[in-house]
PDB file of C-alpha atoms in Angstrom:
ATOM      1  CA  MET A   1     -14.212 -38.270   0.186  1.00 73.00           C
ATOM      2  CA  ASP A   2     -15.807 -41.472  -1.696  1.00 71.00           C
ATOM      3  CA  PHE A   3     -13.085 -43.474  -1.035  1.00 76.00           C
ATOM      4  CA  GLU A   4     -13.119 -41.871   3.012  1.00 78.00           C
ATOM      5  CA  ASP A   5     -16.664 -41.612   4.083  1.00 78.00           C
ATOM      6  CA  ASN A   6     -18.743 -44.261   3.574  1.00 73.00           C
ATOM      7  CA  SER A   7     -21.948 -42.492   3.620  1.00 79.00           C
ATOM      8  CA  TYR A   8     -20.639 -39.321   1.664  1.00 77.00           C
ATOM      9  CA  SER A   9     -22.221 -40.429  -2.225  1.00 74.00           C
ATOM     10  CA  SER A  10     -25.745 -41.766  -0.682  1.00 77.00           C
ATOM     11  CA  TYR A  11     -25.397 -38.866   1.174  1.00 79.00           C
ATOM     12  CA  PHE A  12     -25.009 -36.833  -2.429  1.00 76.00           C
ATOM     13  CA  MET A  13     -27.615 -39.457  -4.315  1.00 74.00           C
ATOM     14  CA  ASN A  14     -30.597 -39.265  -2.384  1.00 74.00           C
ATOM     15  CA  LYS A  15     -29.793 -34.974  -2.726  1.00 72.00           C
ATOM     16  CA  GLU A  16     -29.108 -35.354  -7.158  1.00 71.00           C
ATOM     17  CA  ASN A  17     -32.507 -37.101  -6.488  1.00 70.00           C
ATOM     18  CA  ASN A  18     -34.351 -35.098  -4.515  1.00 72.00           C
ATOM     19  CA  GLY A  19     -33.482 -32.922  -7.566  1.00 68.00           C
ATOM     20  CA  GLY A  20     -30.203 -30.702  -5.227  1.00 67.00           C
ATOM     21  CA  MET A  21     -27.010 -30.807  -6.237  1.00 71.00           C
ATOM     22  CA  GLY A  22     -24.677 -34.225  -6.376  1.00 70.00           C
ATOM     23  CA  SER A  23     -21.746 -34.354  -5.332  1.00 72.00           C
ATOM     24  CA  HIS A  24     -18.702 -32.026  -6.578  1.00 75.00           C
ATOM     25  CA  SER A  25     -16.555 -33.685  -9.638  1.00 75.00           C
ATOM     26  CA  GLY A  26     -13.249 -33.025 -11.244  1.00 78.00           C
ATOM     27  CA  ILE A  27     -14.319 -30.006 -13.302  1.00 79.00           C
ATOM     28  CA  ASP A  28     -15.607 -28.110 -10.113  1.00 79.00           C
ATOM     29  CA  PHE A  29     -12.150 -28.910  -8.479  1.00 83.00           C
ATOM     30  CA  GLN A  30     -10.193 -27.012 -10.618  1.00 82.00           C
ATOM     31  CA  ASN A  31     -12.838 -24.258 -10.152  1.00 79.00           C
ATOM     32  CA  CYS A  32     -11.768 -23.670  -6.509  1.00 83.00           C
ATOM     33  CA  ARG A  33      -8.311 -24.054  -7.816  1.00 83.00           C
ATOM     34  CA  THR A  34      -9.011 -21.392 -10.028  1.00 78.00           C
ATOM     35  CA  PHE A  35     -11.020 -18.374  -7.385  1.00 80.00           C
ATOM     36  CA  VAL A  36      -7.893 -20.342  -5.172  1.00 85.00           C
ATOM     37  CA  GLY A  37      -5.257 -18.580  -7.677  1.00 78.00           C
ATOM     38  CA  PHE A  38      -7.029 -15.719  -9.023  1.00 77.00           C
ATOM     39  CA  LEU A  39      -8.029 -14.209  -5.012  1.00 84.00           C
ATOM     40  CA  LYS A  40      -4.596 -15.208  -3.609  1.00 85.00           C
ATOM     41  CA  LEU A  41      -3.844 -12.153  -4.908  1.00 81.00           C
ATOM     42  CA  PHE A  42      -6.730  -9.839  -2.708  1.00 84.00           C
ATOM     43  CA  TYR A  43      -5.607 -11.870   0.065  1.00 86.00           C
ATOM     44  CA  ASN A  44      -2.224 -10.958  -0.286  1.00 84.00           C
ATOM     45  CA  VAL A  45      -2.778  -6.426  -0.879  1.00 83.00           C
ATOM     46  CA  THR A  46      -5.355  -6.920   2.984  1.00 82.00           C
ATOM     47  CA  LYS A  47      -2.336  -8.553   4.101  1.00 81.00           C
ATOM     48  CA  LYS A  48       0.052  -6.007   3.319  1.00 80.00           C
ATOM     49  CA  PHE A  49      -2.765  -3.191   3.956  1.00 80.00           C
ATOM     50  CA  SER A  50      -3.587  -3.548   6.780  1.00 77.00           C
ATOM     51  CA  SER A  51      -0.282  -4.456   8.497  1.00 72.00           C
ATOM     52  CA  SER A  52       0.490  -1.917  11.008  1.00 71.00           C
ATOM     53  CA  LEU A  53       4.300  -2.414  11.588  1.00 72.00           C
ATOM     54  CA  TYR A  54       5.129  -0.561   8.286  1.00 74.00           C
ATOM     55  CA  VAL A  55       4.596   2.269   6.344  1.00 80.00           C
ATOM     56  CA  THR A  56       1.578   1.147   3.820  1.00 78.00           C
ATOM     57  CA  ALA A  57       0.406   4.826   1.958  1.00 85.00           C
ATOM     58  CA  ASN A  58       4.180   4.984  -0.392  1.00 84.00           C
ATOM     59  CA  ILE A  59       3.148   0.880  -1.600  1.00 84.00           C
ATOM     60  CA  PHE A  60      -0.802   0.909  -3.281  1.00 86.00           C
ATOM     61  CA  PHE A  61      -0.466   2.056  -6.070  1.00 87.00           C
ATOM     62  CA  ASP A  62       1.870  -1.024  -6.654  1.00 86.00           C
ATOM     63  CA  GLU A  63      -1.013  -3.188  -5.707  1.00 85.00           C
ATOM     64  CA  MET A  64      -3.822  -1.738  -7.353  1.00 86.00           C
ATOM     65  CA  PHE A  65      -1.505  -1.936 -10.730  1.00 88.00           C
ATOM     66  CA  VAL A  66      -1.112  -5.960 -10.258  1.00 87.00           C
ATOM     67  CA  ILE A  67      -4.460  -6.412  -9.635  1.00 86.00           C
ATOM     68  CA  GLN A  68      -6.000  -3.817 -12.340  1.00 87.00           C
ATOM     69  CA  LYS A  69      -2.877  -5.466 -14.407  1.00 87.00           C
ATOM     70  CA  ASN A  70      -4.115  -8.887 -13.588  1.00 85.00           C
ATOM     71  CA  ILE A  71      -7.826  -8.361 -14.549  1.00 86.00           C
ATOM     72  CA  SER A  72      -7.530  -6.902 -17.101  1.00 86.00           C
ATOM     73  CA  HIS A  73      -5.678 -10.278 -18.809  1.00 85.00           C
ATOM     74  CA  LEU A  74      -8.297 -12.521 -17.031  1.00 84.00           C
ATOM     75  CA  SER A  75     -10.637 -10.918 -19.435  1.00 86.00           C
ATOM     76  CA  LYS A  76      -8.912 -11.963 -22.224  1.00 86.00           C
ATOM     77  CA  SER A  77      -9.151 -15.528 -20.882  1.00 82.00           C
ATOM     78  CA  GLN A  78      -9.931 -18.207 -22.600  1.00 83.00           C
ATOM     79  CA  ASP A  79     -11.622 -19.565 -19.806  1.00 80.00           C
ATOM     80  CA  HIS A  80     -15.386 -19.202 -19.887  1.00 83.00           C
ATOM     81  CA  LEU A  81     -15.676 -19.440 -15.917  1.00 79.00           C
ATOM     82  CA  LEU A  82     -12.174 -16.114 -15.149  1.00 81.00           C
ATOM     83  CA  LYS A  83     -13.029 -13.951 -18.014  1.00 86.00           C
ATOM     84  CA  ASN A  84     -17.015 -13.480 -17.222  1.00 87.00           C
ATOM     85  CA  MET A  85     -15.598 -13.074 -13.266  1.00 85.00           C
ATOM     86  CA  ALA A  86     -12.916 -10.676 -14.546  1.00 87.00           C
ATOM     87  CA  THR A  87     -15.261  -8.835 -16.754  1.00 90.00           C
ATOM     88  CA  LYS A  88     -17.619  -8.287 -14.062  1.00 90.00           C
ATOM     89  CA  MET A  89     -14.716  -7.309 -11.453  1.00 88.00           C
ATOM     90  CA  GLU A  90     -13.060  -4.900 -14.325  1.00 88.00           C
ATOM     91  CA  SER A  91     -16.528  -2.627 -14.189  1.00 89.00           C
ATOM     92  CA  LYS A  92     -16.714  -2.202 -10.929  1.00 87.00           C
ATOM     93  CA  PHE A  93     -13.347  -1.334 -10.779  1.00 85.00           C
ATOM     94  CA  ASP A  94     -13.825   0.963 -13.228  1.00 86.00           C
ATOM     95  CA  LYS A  95     -16.447   2.097 -11.799  1.00 87.00           C
ATOM     96  CA  TYR A  96     -15.127   3.398  -8.473  1.00 85.00           C
ATOM     97  CA  TRP A  97     -11.610   3.736  -9.230  1.00 84.00           C
ATOM     98  CA  GLY A  98     -12.420   5.387 -13.501  1.00 84.00           C
ATOM     99  CA  LYS A  99      -8.834   6.263 -15.414  1.00 82.00           C
ATOM    100  CA  GLY A 100      -6.728   6.632 -11.350  1.00 83.00           C
ATOM    101  CA  ASP A 101      -8.912   9.880 -11.481  1.00 82.00           C
ATOM    102  CA  LYS A 102     -11.105   9.365  -8.792  1.00 85.00           C
ATOM    103  CA  ILE A 103      -8.358   7.505  -6.245  1.00 85.00           C
ATOM    104  CA  ASN A 104      -6.972  10.386  -3.597  1.00 86.00           C
ATOM    105  CA  HIS A 105      -4.253  12.266  -5.170  1.00 88.00           C
ATOM    106  CA  LEU A 106      -2.800  12.911  -1.718  1.00 89.00           C
ATOM    107  CA  LEU A 107      -1.858   8.564  -2.347  1.00 89.00           C
ATOM    108  CA  TYR A 108      -0.047  10.045  -5.815  1.00 92.00           C
ATOM    109  CA  VAL A 109       2.145  11.997  -3.714  1.00 93.00           C
ATOM    110  CA  ALA A 110       2.660   9.384  -1.617  1.00 93.00           C
ATOM    111  CA  VAL A 111       3.952   7.411  -4.115  1.00 92.00           C
ATOM    112  CA  VAL A 112       6.050  10.541  -5.823  1.00 93.00           C
ATOM    113  CA  LEU A 113       8.635  10.514  -2.073  1.00 93.00           C
ATOM    114  CA  ASP A 114       9.417   6.581  -2.704  1.00 92.00           C
ATOM    115  CA  PRO A 115      12.421   7.662  -4.019  1.00 92.00           C
ATOM    116  CA  ARG A 116      12.413   4.324  -5.587  1.00 89.00           C
ATOM    117  CA  LYS A 117       9.660   5.903  -7.791  1.00 90.00           C
ATOM    118  CA  LYS A 118       9.181   9.472  -7.462  1.00 91.00           C
ATOM    119  CA  LEU A 119       7.703  10.460 -10.640  1.00 91.00           C
ATOM    120  CA  ARG A 120       8.344   6.598 -13.672  1.00 91.00           C
ATOM    121  CA  PHE A 121       7.239   5.077 -11.632  1.00 91.00           C
ATOM    122  CA  LEU A 122       2.934   6.227 -11.830  1.00 91.00           C
ATOM    123  CA  LYS A 123       3.642   7.503 -15.384  1.00 92.00           C
ATOM    124  CA  PHE A 124       5.286   3.963 -16.274  1.00 92.00           C
ATOM    125  CA  CYS A 125       2.194   2.549 -14.212  1.00 90.00           C
ATOM    126  CA  PHE A 126      -0.467   4.076 -16.583  1.00 91.00           C
ATOM    127  CA  SER A 127       0.855   4.296 -19.968  1.00 91.00           C
ATOM    128  CA  GLU A 128       0.786   0.146 -19.537  1.00 89.00           C
ATOM    129  CA  ILE A 129      -2.920   0.683 -18.953  1.00 87.00           C
ATOM    130  CA  TYR A 130      -3.923   3.373 -20.183  1.00 89.00           C
ATOM    131  CA  GLY A 131      -1.810   4.658 -22.543  1.00 89.00           C
ATOM    132  CA  ASN A 132       1.524   7.910 -23.172  1.00 91.00           C
ATOM    133  CA  GLU A 133      -1.993  10.656 -23.230  1.00 91.00           C
ATOM    134  CA  VAL A 134      -3.277   9.937 -19.986  1.00 90.00           C
ATOM    135  CA  ALA A 135      -0.138   9.094 -17.826  1.00 91.00           C
ATOM    136  CA  ASP A 136       1.224  12.083 -18.798  1.00 93.00           C
ATOM    137  CA  GLU A 137      -1.974  14.162 -17.709  1.00 92.00           C
ATOM    138  CA  MET A 138      -1.827  11.867 -14.603  1.00 92.00           C
ATOM    139  CA  VAL A 139       2.028  12.767 -13.863  1.00 93.00           C
ATOM    140  CA  GLU A 140       1.207  16.332 -14.018  1.00 93.00           C
ATOM    141  CA  LEU A 141      -2.241  15.874 -11.840  1.00 93.00           C
ATOM    142  CA  ALA A 142       0.535  14.211  -8.996  1.00 93.00           C
ATOM    143  CA  ARG A 143       3.322  16.806 -10.013  1.00 93.00           C
ATOM    144  CA  GLY A 144       0.292  19.349  -9.314  1.00 93.00           C
ATOM    145  CA  SER A 145      -0.705  17.825  -5.299  1.00 93.00           C
ATOM    146  CA  LEU A 146       3.047  17.881  -4.384  1.00 93.00           C
ATOM    147  CA  VAL A 147       3.773  21.535  -5.489  1.00 93.00           C
ATOM    148  CA  LYS A 148       0.293  22.619  -3.406  1.00 93.00           C
ATOM    149  CA  LEU A 149       1.570  20.760  -0.671  1.00 92.00           C
ATOM    150  CA  TYR A 150       4.804  22.207  -0.341  1.00 93.00           C
ATOM    151  CA  ASP A 151       3.972  26.010  -1.189  1.00 92.00           C
ATOM    152  CA  TYR A 152       2.176  24.718   1.914  1.00 91.00           C
ATOM    153  CA  TYR A 153       4.109  23.503   4.287  1.00 90.00           C
ATOM    154  CA  SER A 154       7.047  26.299   2.818  1.00 89.00           C
ATOM    155  CA  CYS A 155       4.484  29.261   4.304  1.00 89.00           C
ATOM    156  CA  VAL A 156       4.029  27.586   7.387  1.00 84.00           C
ATOM    157  CA  ASP A 157       7.178  26.004   8.568  1.00 74.00           C
ATOM    158  CA  SER A 158       9.659  27.976   6.610  1.00 64.00           C
ATOM    159  CA  PRO A 159      13.414  25.632   7.951  1.00 53.00           C
ATOM    160  CA  ASN A 160      15.821  27.954  10.046  1.00 51.00           C
ATOM    161  CA  VAL A 161      18.617  25.986   9.622  1.00 41.00           C
ATOM    162  CA  GLN A 162      20.101  26.706   6.203  1.00 44.00           C
ATOM    163  CA  ILE A 163      21.487  23.665   3.924  1.00 45.00           C
ATOM    164  CA  PRO A 164      25.147  23.934   3.200  1.00 45.00           C
ATOM    165  CA  SER A 165      26.506  23.907  -0.370  1.00 47.00           C
ATOM    166  CA  GLY A 166      27.731  21.844  -2.590  1.00 47.00           C
ATOM    167  CA  SER A 167      31.484  23.023  -2.457  1.00 47.00           C
ATOM    168  CA  GLU A 168      30.709  23.262   1.241  1.00 46.00           C
ATOM    169  CA  ARG A 169      29.909  20.097   2.220  1.00 48.00           C
ATOM    170  CA  THR A 170      32.174  18.624   0.556  1.00 46.00           C
ATOM    171  CA  ARG A 171      35.540  20.570   2.170  1.00 49.00           C
ATOM    172  CA  MET A 172      33.533  19.595   4.875  1.00 46.00           C
ATOM    173  CA  GLU A 173      33.987  16.145   4.403  1.00 48.00           C
ATOM    174  CA  GLY A 174      36.691  16.332   2.575  1.00 46.00           C
ATOM    175  CA  GLU A 175      38.244  17.164   5.873  1.00 49.00           C
ATOM    176  CA  SER A 176      36.121  14.731   8.095  1.00 50.00           C
ATOM    177  CA  ILE A 177      37.241  11.576   6.682  1.00 48.00           C
ATOM    178  CA  GLY A 178      41.625  12.960   6.156  1.00 51.00           C
ATOM    179  CA  CYS A 179      43.684  11.113   3.628  1.00 52.00           C
ATOM    180  CA  SER A 180      43.669   7.724   5.737  1.00 65.00           C
ATOM    181  CA  ASN A 181      41.553   6.432   3.115  1.00 66.00           C
ATOM    182  CA  PRO A 182      42.241   8.249   0.122  1.00 64.00           C
ATOM    183  CA  TYR A 183      40.154   6.166  -1.946  1.00 61.00           C
ATOM    184  CA  ALA A 184      36.585   6.407  -0.136  1.00 70.00           C
ATOM    185  CA  MET A 185      36.947  10.117   0.131  1.00 66.00           C
ATOM    186  CA  VAL A 186      37.622  10.880  -3.747  1.00 67.00           C
ATOM    187  CA  ASN A 187      34.478   8.733  -4.283  1.00 67.00           C
ATOM    188  CA  SER A 188      32.723  11.335  -1.091  1.00 69.00           C
ATOM    189  CA  ARG A 189      33.800  14.034  -3.556  1.00 68.00           C
ATOM    190  CA  PHE A 190      32.825  12.427  -6.036  1.00 65.00           C
ATOM    191  CA  GLU A 191      29.629  11.505  -5.356  1.00 66.00           C
ATOM    192  CA  ARG A 192      28.754  15.389  -4.106  1.00 66.00           C
ATOM    193  CA  PHE A 193      30.000  16.163  -7.187  1.00 64.00           C
ATOM    194  CA  LEU A 194      27.364  14.365  -8.915  1.00 60.00           C
ATOM    195  CA  GLU A 195      24.445  15.978  -7.019  1.00 61.00           C
ATOM    196  CA  VAL A 196      26.260  19.511  -7.541  1.00 60.00           C
ATOM    197  CA  GLU A 197      25.713  18.678 -11.061  1.00 55.00           C
ATOM    198  CA  GLN A 198      22.126  16.974 -11.108  1.00 57.00           C
ATOM    199  CA  SER A 199      20.442  20.371  -8.901  1.00 55.00           C
ATOM    200  CA  ILE A 200      22.039  22.789 -10.949  1.00 57.00           C
ATOM    201  CA  GLY A 201      18.416  24.997 -12.168  1.00 56.00           C
ATOM    202  CA  CYS A 202      16.063  23.343  -9.529  1.00 63.00           C
ATOM    203  CA  SER A 203      15.236  25.941  -7.795  1.00 68.00           C
ATOM    204  CA  ASN A 204      12.994  24.278  -5.265  1.00 81.00           C
ATOM    205  CA  GLU A 205      13.987  21.284  -2.658  1.00 88.00           C
ATOM    206  CA  ILE A 206      10.409  19.068  -5.442  1.00 90.00           C
ATOM    207  CA  ASP A 207      12.668  19.542  -8.429  1.00 88.00           C
ATOM    208  CA  LYS A 208      16.454  18.272  -6.945  1.00 87.00           C
ATOM    209  CA  TYR A 209      14.937  15.313  -5.372  1.00 90.00           C
ATOM    210  CA  LEU A 210      12.808  14.494  -8.934  1.00 89.00           C
ATOM    211  CA  VAL A 211      16.377  15.791 -10.653  1.00 85.00           C
ATOM    212  CA  GLU A 212      18.555  12.425  -8.842  1.00 84.00           C
ATOM    213  CA  ASN A 213      19.441   9.644  -9.360  1.00 81.00           C
ATOM    214  CA  TYR A 214      17.015   6.530  -7.839  1.00 83.00           C
ATOM    215  CA  GLU A 215      17.097   4.881  -5.475  1.00 83.00           C
ATOM    216  CA  SER A 216      17.692   0.590  -6.475  1.00 77.00           C
ATOM    217  CA  ARG A 217      14.404  -1.253  -6.017  1.00 68.00           C
ATOM    218  CA  ARG A 218      16.375  -3.976  -5.276  1.00 65.00           C
ATOM    219  CA  GLY A 219      16.212  -5.145  -1.541  1.00 55.00           C
ATOM    220  CA  ASP A 220      12.803  -3.500  -1.243  1.00 58.00           C
ATOM    221  CA  VAL A 221      11.801  -6.301   1.638  1.00 63.00           C
ATOM    222  CA  LYS A 222      15.058  -4.532   3.920  1.00 75.00           C
ATOM    223  CA  PHE A 223      14.077  -0.100   2.477  1.00 82.00           C
ATOM    224  CA  GLU A 224      12.417   1.874   5.271  1.00 87.00           C
ATOM    225  CA  ILE A 225      11.429   4.908   3.230  1.00 89.00           C
ATOM    226  CA  LEU A 226      10.619   6.434   6.678  1.00 89.00           C
ATOM    227  CA  GLY A 227      14.972   6.373   7.339  1.00 90.00           C
ATOM    228  CA  TRP A 228      15.694   6.660   4.344  1.00 91.00           C
ATOM    229  CA  TRP A 229      13.919  10.501   4.650  1.00 93.00           C
ATOM    230  CA  LYS A 230      15.037  11.264   8.205  1.00 92.00           C
ATOM    231  CA  ALA A 231      18.534  10.224   6.668  1.00 91.00           C
ATOM    232  CA  ASN A 232      18.423  12.711   4.485  1.00 91.00           C
ATOM    233  CA  SER A 233      16.654  15.929   5.978  1.00 90.00           C
ATOM    234  CA  ASN A 234      19.252  17.991   6.348  1.00 89.00           C
ATOM    235  CA  ARG A 235      19.614  17.955   2.119  1.00 87.00           C
ATOM    236  CA  TYR A 236      15.564  18.256   2.108  1.00 90.00           C
ATOM    237  CA  GLN A 237      14.191  20.311   4.927  1.00 90.00           C
ATOM    238  CA  MET A 238      10.710  20.882   3.834  1.00 92.00           C
ATOM    239  CA  LEU A 239      10.541  18.169   1.816  1.00 93.00           C
ATOM    240  CA  SER A 240      11.180  15.569   4.362  1.00 93.00           C
ATOM    241  CA  LYS A 241       8.495  16.922   7.088  1.00 92.00           C
ATOM    242  CA  LEU A 242       5.974  17.059   4.474  1.00 93.00           C
ATOM    243  CA  ALA A 243       6.764  13.065   3.533  1.00 92.00           C
ATOM    244  CA  ARG A 244       6.983  12.340   7.278  1.00 91.00           C
ATOM    245  CA  ASP A 245       3.736  13.684   7.315  1.00 92.00           C
ATOM    246  CA  VAL A 246       2.306  11.953   4.073  1.00 92.00           C
ATOM    247  CA  LEU A 247       3.428   8.867   3.995  1.00 90.00           C
ATOM    248  CA  ALA A 248       2.025   8.143   7.897  1.00 86.00           C
ATOM    249  CA  VAL A 249      -1.263   7.785   6.859  1.00 84.00           C
ATOM    250  CA  PRO A 250      -2.794   4.127   6.292  1.00 80.00           C
ATOM    251  CA  VAL A 251      -4.064   3.026   3.479  1.00 80.00           C
ATOM    252  CA  SER A 252      -6.023   0.922   5.716  1.00 73.00           C
ATOM    253  CA  ILE A 253      -8.360   1.383   9.463  1.00 69.00           C
ATOM    254  CA  ILE A 254      -8.890  -2.558   9.855  1.00 63.00           C
ATOM    255  CA  THR A 255      -5.981  -2.653  12.441  1.00 57.00           C
ATOM    256  CA  CYS A 256      -7.233  -0.110  13.641  1.00 53.00           C
ATOM    257  CA  GLU A 257     -11.445  -0.854  14.292  1.00 52.00           C
ATOM    258  CA  SER A 258      -9.599  -4.081  15.903  1.00 54.00           C
ATOM    259  CA  VAL A 259      -8.805  -2.538  18.737  1.00 47.00           C
ATOM    260  CA  TYR A 260     -11.814  -1.038  19.581  1.00 48.00           C
ATOM    261  CA  SER A 261     -14.042  -4.282  18.224  1.00 55.00           C
ATOM    262  CA  THR A 262     -15.784  -6.463  20.940  1.00 54.00           C
ATOM    263  CA  GLU A 263     -16.366  -9.432  19.203  1.00 53.00           C
ATOM    264  CA  GLY A 264     -12.385 -10.586  19.199  1.00 54.00           C
ATOM    265  CA  CYS A 265     -13.001  -9.931  23.545  1.00 55.00           C
ATOM    266  CA  ILE A 266     -15.753 -12.054  23.966  1.00 52.00           C
ATOM    267  CA  LEU A 267     -15.394 -15.145  20.784  1.00 54.00           C
ATOM    268  CA  ASP A 268     -11.590 -16.030  21.192  1.00 57.00           C
ATOM    269  CA  PRO A 269     -10.769 -19.127  19.801  1.00 56.00           C
ATOM    270  CA  PHE A 270     -12.171 -20.494  23.518  1.00 55.00           C
ATOM    271  CA  ARG A 271     -15.850 -20.198  23.074  1.00 52.00           C
ATOM    272  CA  SER A 272     -15.291 -19.892  19.198  1.00 58.00           C
ATOM    273  CA  SER A 273     -18.202 -22.881  19.557  1.00 63.00           C
ATOM    274  CA  LEU A 274     -21.244 -20.662  21.248  1.00 65.00           C
ATOM    275  CA  SER A 275     -24.200 -20.351  19.245  1.00 71.00           C
ATOM    276  CA  PRO A 276     -25.417 -16.797  17.672  1.00 72.00           C
ATOM    277  CA  ILE A 277     -28.550 -17.382  20.786  1.00 77.00           C
ATOM    278  CA  LEU A 278     -25.923 -17.532  23.397  1.00 73.00           C
ATOM    279  CA  PHE A 279     -23.389 -14.439  22.236  1.00 69.00           C
ATOM    280  CA  VAL A 280     -25.657 -12.942  21.391  1.00 73.00           C
ATOM    281  CA  HIS A 281     -27.138 -12.625  25.660  1.00 72.00           C
ATOM    282  CA  LYS A 282     -23.585 -12.109  26.219  1.00 70.00           C
ATOM    283  CA  VAL A 283     -22.760  -9.553  24.058  1.00 70.00           C
ATOM    284  CA  GLY A 284     -26.402  -7.634  26.093  1.00 73.00           C
ATOM    285  CA  PHE A 285     -24.791  -8.359  29.767  1.00 70.00           C
ATOM    286  CA  LYS A 286     -21.763  -7.537  28.967  1.00 67.00           C
ATOM    287  CA  SER A 287     -23.187  -4.305  28.362  1.00 67.00           C
ATOM    288  CA  TRP A 288     -25.480  -4.557  31.014  1.00 69.00           C
ATOM    289  CA  PHE A 289     -23.004  -4.593  33.851  1.00 64.00           C
ATOM    290  CA  GLN A 290     -21.303  -2.224  32.265  1.00 65.00           C
ATOM    291  CA  PHE A 291     -24.562  -0.148  32.503  1.00 62.00           C
ATOM    292  CA  LEU A 292     -25.097  -0.647  35.764  1.00 64.00           C
ATOM    293  CA  PHE A 293     -20.910   0.148  36.849  1.00 59.00           C
ATOM    294  CA  ALA A 294     -21.424   3.373  36.003  1.00 59.00           C
ATOM    295  CA  ASN A 295     -24.710   3.941  37.282  1.00 60.00           C
ATOM    296  CA  GLN A 296     -23.911   2.784  40.491  1.00 58.00           C
ATOM    297  CA  ARG A 297     -20.407   5.214  40.390  1.00 54.00           C
ATOM    298  CA  MET A 298     -22.562   8.190  39.037  1.00 54.00           C
ATOM    299  CA  SER A 299     -24.479   7.886  42.653  1.00 53.00           C
TER     300      SER A 299
END
């Protein structure tokens, strides 16, 4: 700026001589870079949470864990600027979220209903931050919340379709495949055999779901969690209905609120230079015309 703008140095020199702030130093710009790198975490999270094109309930805990780990790490930083900022944020974080016990339990259920995470992901995250004792408590809390929801759904909406047993499904799928591809038939039978082995001793769909193998976390961008539950709705008739309702809840209502905001209709890019007074007058005129039009229709 000093090189490009002749009045830059003179402006800040006058400010500094009159007791104001001088021109920006290299340290100031370094602090800005530090702030940008730190606040980028929140920027990315805000974009994800305010999205309306995919499910957000199951990603909430991932983002909270990443932010909390970063804040905890930066609170031990040698950089005093970062350390002071992170320490204040950590105290705010603990005030609102506690050790996870102040978070809506339904968000933990949404994590468990993600076949890539289930209960073990919760245990891993809590043990990383608070230790194994807190992790065991929160895992039991999440499991208890899921069981309560499942019992409620079972009472309200009992399934009418009987799920075929493992042996019946194996026989039907084997016959449908035929002998044209014996390797595919063997693989299909083996997969069903593993399902039956894993589900032995499971009293309900929750136990069966939790003991089954996890879906791979590779290629998470292409994974559609609602599509997964739809494809497995025959195996988990009640649990899939529960997952459909829980996962449909958005983490943030920013996108919904923007639909009812008048600011976007009035202050668009072509009117971004409106003064505050003109902006207020424009909003007032719009409300007045709407009121006048409504009275004319009623009369």
